[in-house]
Amino acid sequence: MLADSTRSCSGGNRIGARSNQDTCFSDMILRYKPSVSCLDVLLGPFQRNNPGVPEYFNGTASWHASASNALVDILLRSKRTGKVMLPSYTCDRVVRAVLAADCEPVFCDVDELGRMNIQAVEDNEYTGLVAVVASHMFGAPPDRSFFRQFCDRNNALYIEDCAIASYEQLFESMSSPVPDACVYSFGKGKPISLGFGGLGVIKHNDKFTVRDVYSERSYKNLSLVGGLGAIFGYTSVIWKLRIFLESHIKKLIGYKPGQAINFDRLPLILVSRSMQSCLSGLVFRALDKTDVKHLRKLSSLYRKRLGYLGEAWSEVMEKDTAPFYPLVVEDRQSLYTYLLRKGINVASYFAYSAGAEYTGKSYSGSERLAERILLLPLHDGVSEEMVKKICRLVREWVSTHEDVSAC
């Protein structure tokens, strides 16, 4: 269930480490992949203490979806259209999700940790604001008290995008004040990885239309689908069936790669939602089998290495087919050029300076962050073969780059 995370870093490489930093962590950070057995899937509907939203996320409803589609669903279920505030340093998929929900993205500059700059938020007037999406960038949570008060003053939804959140942000800090909804991602390279997909979680039902949101009860009612999937090959059958159905729907509507889709507006929605409901339950079954002690340790290392940019660094090891990203690189352009010569255009895979790309404006905080951060393309759309190739090339660059010191 759990990959060994206690590897010595003796002789390892630090990427972008400062010369006066001599701290060497003895543990390598690996993705944590919980497991669920076929028996768990089959017996899930009949177990009274089946784990659900309240236990883990202090929410009232949840459903399985990709992170971008979950955000579309949340915005649509608010039945409000208008402006949605986003950090200027964010994934372009977040912007496309806002547009898919018939809303207008507006951007706020970020601080040194990639969080929305509070002063910049206060200095701007946002007429027609319907929601704020605050991201947990690199394990650094937003200021919940501030954003809760700000959203209440402006009659806006407070949504947290926890795509790269660490353990405390997922499970331990969900106390009051809470956001109205959250988006989680468990894809490749994430601190807690199920290998694919994510969750949409609603916390305040009075602000949303929830008739189409599959809660734990609906998961139990539809778990027969999961049971059949387990009998004929575990959850991969369910996942492949859902992909098969959705791929045909995408062809019918002229889907473009990377585009966020609102499946509520498409035919065969009941079949698609049944798949999502069952997978949502499986996610909770998997999280119920997590090793809490290990996750606390992983979270601490994650914050020390990636949460604070002054000390942040990441290792790329031979056995890590999808290590944590981002990498903090002092000479990012050199690495970009090296990868490009080897046929890997990193920029073509993933773009995080979405604010500047969408508006054409300059955001100084985002620019400073982008100069130091390299986001490797280790997300769900990249094959394992490509991931291995990229990691091998990064190791080659690290071994020959004169500014990189050994641990």
Coordinates of N, CA and C in Angstrom, one line a residue, residues 206-290:
D206 N -27.0 25.5 1.8 CA -27.9 26.6 1.5 C -27.5 27.6 0.4
K207 N -26.2 27.5 0.0 CA -25.7 28.3 -1.1 C -25.7 27.6 -2.4
F208 N -26.1 26.4 -2.5 CA -26.0 25.6 -3.7 C -27.3 24.8 -4.0
T209 N -27.5 24.5 -5.3 CA -28.4 23.5 -5.6 C -27.7 22.2 -5.6
V210 N -28.2 21.3 -4.8 CA -27.4 20.1 -4.6 C -28.1 18.8 -5.1
R211 N -29.2 19.0 -5.8 CA -30.0 17.8 -6.2 C -29.2 16.8 -7.1
D212 N -28.2 17.4 -7.9 CA -27.4 16.5 -8.7 C -26.0 16.2 -8.1
V213 N -25.8 16.6 -6.9 CA -24.5 16.3 -6.3 C -24.7 14.9 -5.5
Y214 N -23.8 14.0 -5.8 CA -23.9 12.7 -5.2 C -23.2 12.6 -3.9
S215 N -24.0 12.5 -2.8 CA -23.5 12.4 -1.5 C -23.2 10.9 -1.1
E216 N -22.9 10.7 0.1 CA -22.5 9.4 0.5 C -23.7 8.4 0.4
R217 N -24.9 8.9 0.6 CA -26.1 8.0 0.5 C -26.2 7.5 -0.9
S218 N -26.1 8.4 -1.9 CA -26.3 8.0 -3.3 C -25.1 7.1 -3.7
Y219 N -23.9 7.3 -3.1 CA -22.8 6.4 -3.4 C -23.2 5.0 -3.0
K220 N -23.8 4.8 -1.8 CA -24.2 3.5 -1.3 C -25.3 2.9 -2.3
N221 N -26.2 3.7 -2.8 CA -27.2 3.2 -3.6 C -26.7 2.7 -5.0
L222 N -25.6 3.3 -5.4 CA -25.0 3.0 -6.7 C -23.8 2.2 -6.6
S223 N -23.5 1.7 -5.4 CA -22.2 0.9 -5.2 C -22.3 -0.5 -6.0
L224 N -23.5 -0.9 -6.4 CA -23.5 -2.1 -7.2 C -22.7 -2.0 -8.4
V225 N -22.6 -0.8 -9.0 CA -21.8 -0.6 -10.2 C -20.3 -0.9 -9.8
G226 N -19.9 -0.4 -8.6 CA -18.5 -0.6 -8.1 C -18.3 -2.1 -7.9
G227 N -19.3 -2.7 -7.3 CA -19.1 -4.2 -7.0 C -18.9 -5.0 -8.3
L228 N -19.7 -4.7 -9.3 CA -19.5 -5.3 -10.6 C -18.1 -5.0 -11.2
G229 N -17.7 -3.8 -11.0 CA -16.4 -3.4 -11.5 C -15.3 -4.2 -10.8
A230 N -15.5 -4.4 -9.5 CA -14.5 -5.2 -8.7 C -14.4 -6.6 -9.2
I231 N -15.6 -7.2 -9.4 CA -15.7 -8.6 -9.9 C -14.9 -8.8 -11.2
F232 N -15.1 -7.9 -12.1 CA -14.5 -8.0 -13.4 C -13.2 -7.3 -13.6
G233 N -12.6 -6.9 -12.5 CA -11.2 -6.3 -12.7 C -11.0 -5.1 -11.9
Y234 N -11.6 -5.0 -10.7 CA -11.4 -3.9 -9.8 C -11.9 -2.6 -10.4
T235 N -11.4 -1.5 -9.9 CA -12.0 -0.2 -10.3 C -11.5 0.3 -11.7
S236 N -10.5 -0.4 -12.3 CA -10.1 0.0 -13.6 C -11.2 -0.1 -14.6
V237 N -12.1 -1.1 -14.4 CA -13.2 -1.3 -15.3 C -14.1 -0.2 -15.3
I238 N -14.4 0.3 -14.1 CA -15.3 1.5 -13.9 C -14.7 2.7 -14.6
W239 N -13.4 2.9 -14.3 CA -12.8 4.1 -14.9 C -12.7 4.0 -16.4
K240 N -12.4 2.8 -16.9 CA -12.3 2.7 -18.4 C -13.7 2.9 -19.0
L241 N -14.7 2.4 -18.4 CA -16.0 2.5 -18.9 C -16.4 4.0 -18.9
R242 N -16.1 4.7 -17.9 CA -16.5 6.1 -17.8 C -15.7 6.9 -18.9
I243 N -14.4 6.6 -19.0 CA -13.6 7.2 -20.1 C -14.2 7.0 -21.5
F244 N -14.6 5.7 -21.7 CA -15.2 5.3 -23.0 C -16.4 6.1 -23.3
L245 N -17.3 6.2 -22.3 CA -18.5 7.0 -22.5 C -18.3 8.5 -22.7
E246 N -17.4 9.0 -21.9 CA -17.1 10.5 -22.0 C -16.4 10.8 -23.2
S247 N -15.5 9.9 -23.7 CA -14.8 10.1 -24.9 C -15.7 10.3 -26.1
H248 N -16.8 9.5 -26.2 CA -17.7 9.6 -27.2 C -18.6 10.8 -27.1
I249 N -18.9 11.2 -25.9 CA -19.6 12.5 -25.7 C -18.7 13.7 -26.2
K250 N -17.4 13.6 -25.9 CA -16.5 14.7 -26.3 C -16.5 14.8 -27.8
K251 N -16.5 13.7 -28.5 CA -16.5 13.8 -30.0 C -17.8 14.4 -30.5
L252 N -18.9 14.2 -29.8 CA -20.2 14.7 -30.3 C -20.2 16.2 -30.1
I253 N -19.6 16.7 -29.1 CA -19.7 18.2 -28.8 C -18.5 19.0 -29.4
G254 N -17.5 18.3 -30.0 CA -16.3 19.0 -30.6 C -15.4 19.4 -29.5
Y255 N -15.1 18.5 -28.5 CA -14.3 18.9 -27.4 C -12.8 19.1 -27.8
K256 N -12.2 20.1 -27.2 CA -10.8 20.4 -27.5 C -10.0 20.1 -26.3
P257 N -8.8 19.5 -26.4 CA -7.9 19.1 -25.3 C -7.7 20.2 -24.3
G258 N -7.9 19.8 -23.0 CA -7.7 20.8 -21.9 C -9.0 21.6 -21.5
Q259 N -10.0 21.5 -22.4 CA -11.3 22.2 -22.1 C -12.0 21.6 -21.0
A260 N -12.6 22.5 -20.1 CA -13.4 22.0 -19.0 C -14.8 21.7 -19.5
I261 N -15.4 20.6 -19.1 CA -16.7 20.2 -19.7 C -17.7 20.2 -18.5
N262 N -18.9 20.7 -18.8 CA -20.0 20.7 -17.9 C -20.9 19.5 -18.3
F263 N -20.7 18.4 -17.7 CA -21.5 17.2 -18.0 C -22.9 17.3 -17.7
D264 N -23.4 18.3 -16.9 CA -24.8 18.4 -16.6 C -25.6 18.8 -17.8
R265 N -24.9 19.3 -18.8 CA -25.6 19.8 -20.0 C -25.5 18.8 -21.1
L266 N -25.0 17.6 -20.8 CA -24.8 16.6 -21.9 C -25.7 15.4 -21.7
P267 N -26.0 14.7 -22.8 CA -26.8 13.4 -22.7 C -26.0 12.4 -21.9
L268 N -26.6 11.3 -21.5 CA -26.0 10.2 -20.8 C -25.5 10.7 -19.4
I269 N -26.1 11.8 -18.9 CA -25.6 12.3 -17.7 C -25.8 11.3 -16.5
L270 N -26.8 10.6 -16.5 CA -27.1 9.6 -15.4 C -26.0 8.6 -15.4
V271 N -25.6 8.1 -16.5 CA -24.5 7.1 -16.5 C -23.2 7.7 -16.1
S272 N -22.9 8.8 -16.6 CA -21.7 9.5 -16.2 C -21.7 9.8 -14.7
R273 N -22.8 10.3 -14.1 CA -22.9 10.6 -12.7 C -22.8 9.3 -11.9
S274 N -23.3 8.2 -12.4 CA -23.2 7.0 -11.6 C -21.8 6.6 -11.5
M275 N -21.0 6.7 -12.5 CA -19.6 6.4 -12.4 C -18.9 7.3 -11.4
Q276 N -19.2 8.6 -11.5 CA -18.6 9.6 -10.6 C -19.0 9.3 -9.1
S277 N -20.2 8.9 -8.9 CA -20.7 8.7 -7.5 C -19.9 7.5 -7.0
C278 N -19.8 6.4 -7.7 CA -19.1 5.2 -7.3 C -17.7 5.5 -7.0
L279 N -17.0 6.2 -7.9 CA -15.6 6.5 -7.7 C -15.4 7.5 -6.5
S280 N -16.4 8.3 -6.2 CA -16.3 9.2 -5.1 C -16.2 8.4 -3.8
G281 N -17.1 7.4 -3.7 CA -17.1 6.5 -2.6 C -15.8 5.7 -2.4
L282 N -15.2 5.3 -3.6 CA -14.0 4.6 -3.5 C -12.8 5.5 -3.0
V283 N -12.9 6.7 -3.4 CA -11.9 7.7 -2.9 C -11.9 7.7 -1.3
F284 N -13.1 7.8 -0.8 CA -13.2 7.8 0.7 C -12.8 6.5 1.3
R285 N -13.1 5.4 0.6 CA -12.6 4.1 1.1 C -11.1 4.1 1.1
A286 N -10.5 4.6 0.1 CA -9.0 4.6 0.0 C -8.4 5.5 1.1
L287 N -9.0 6.7 1.3 CA -8.5 7.6 2.3 C -8.6 7.0 3.7
D288 N -9.6 6.2 3.9 CA -9.8 5.6 5.2 C -8.7 4.6 5.5
K289 N -7.9 4.2 4.5 CA -6.8 3.2 4.7 C -5.5 3.9 4.8
T290 N -5.5 5.2 4.9 CA -4.2 6.0 4.9 C -3.5 5.8 6.2

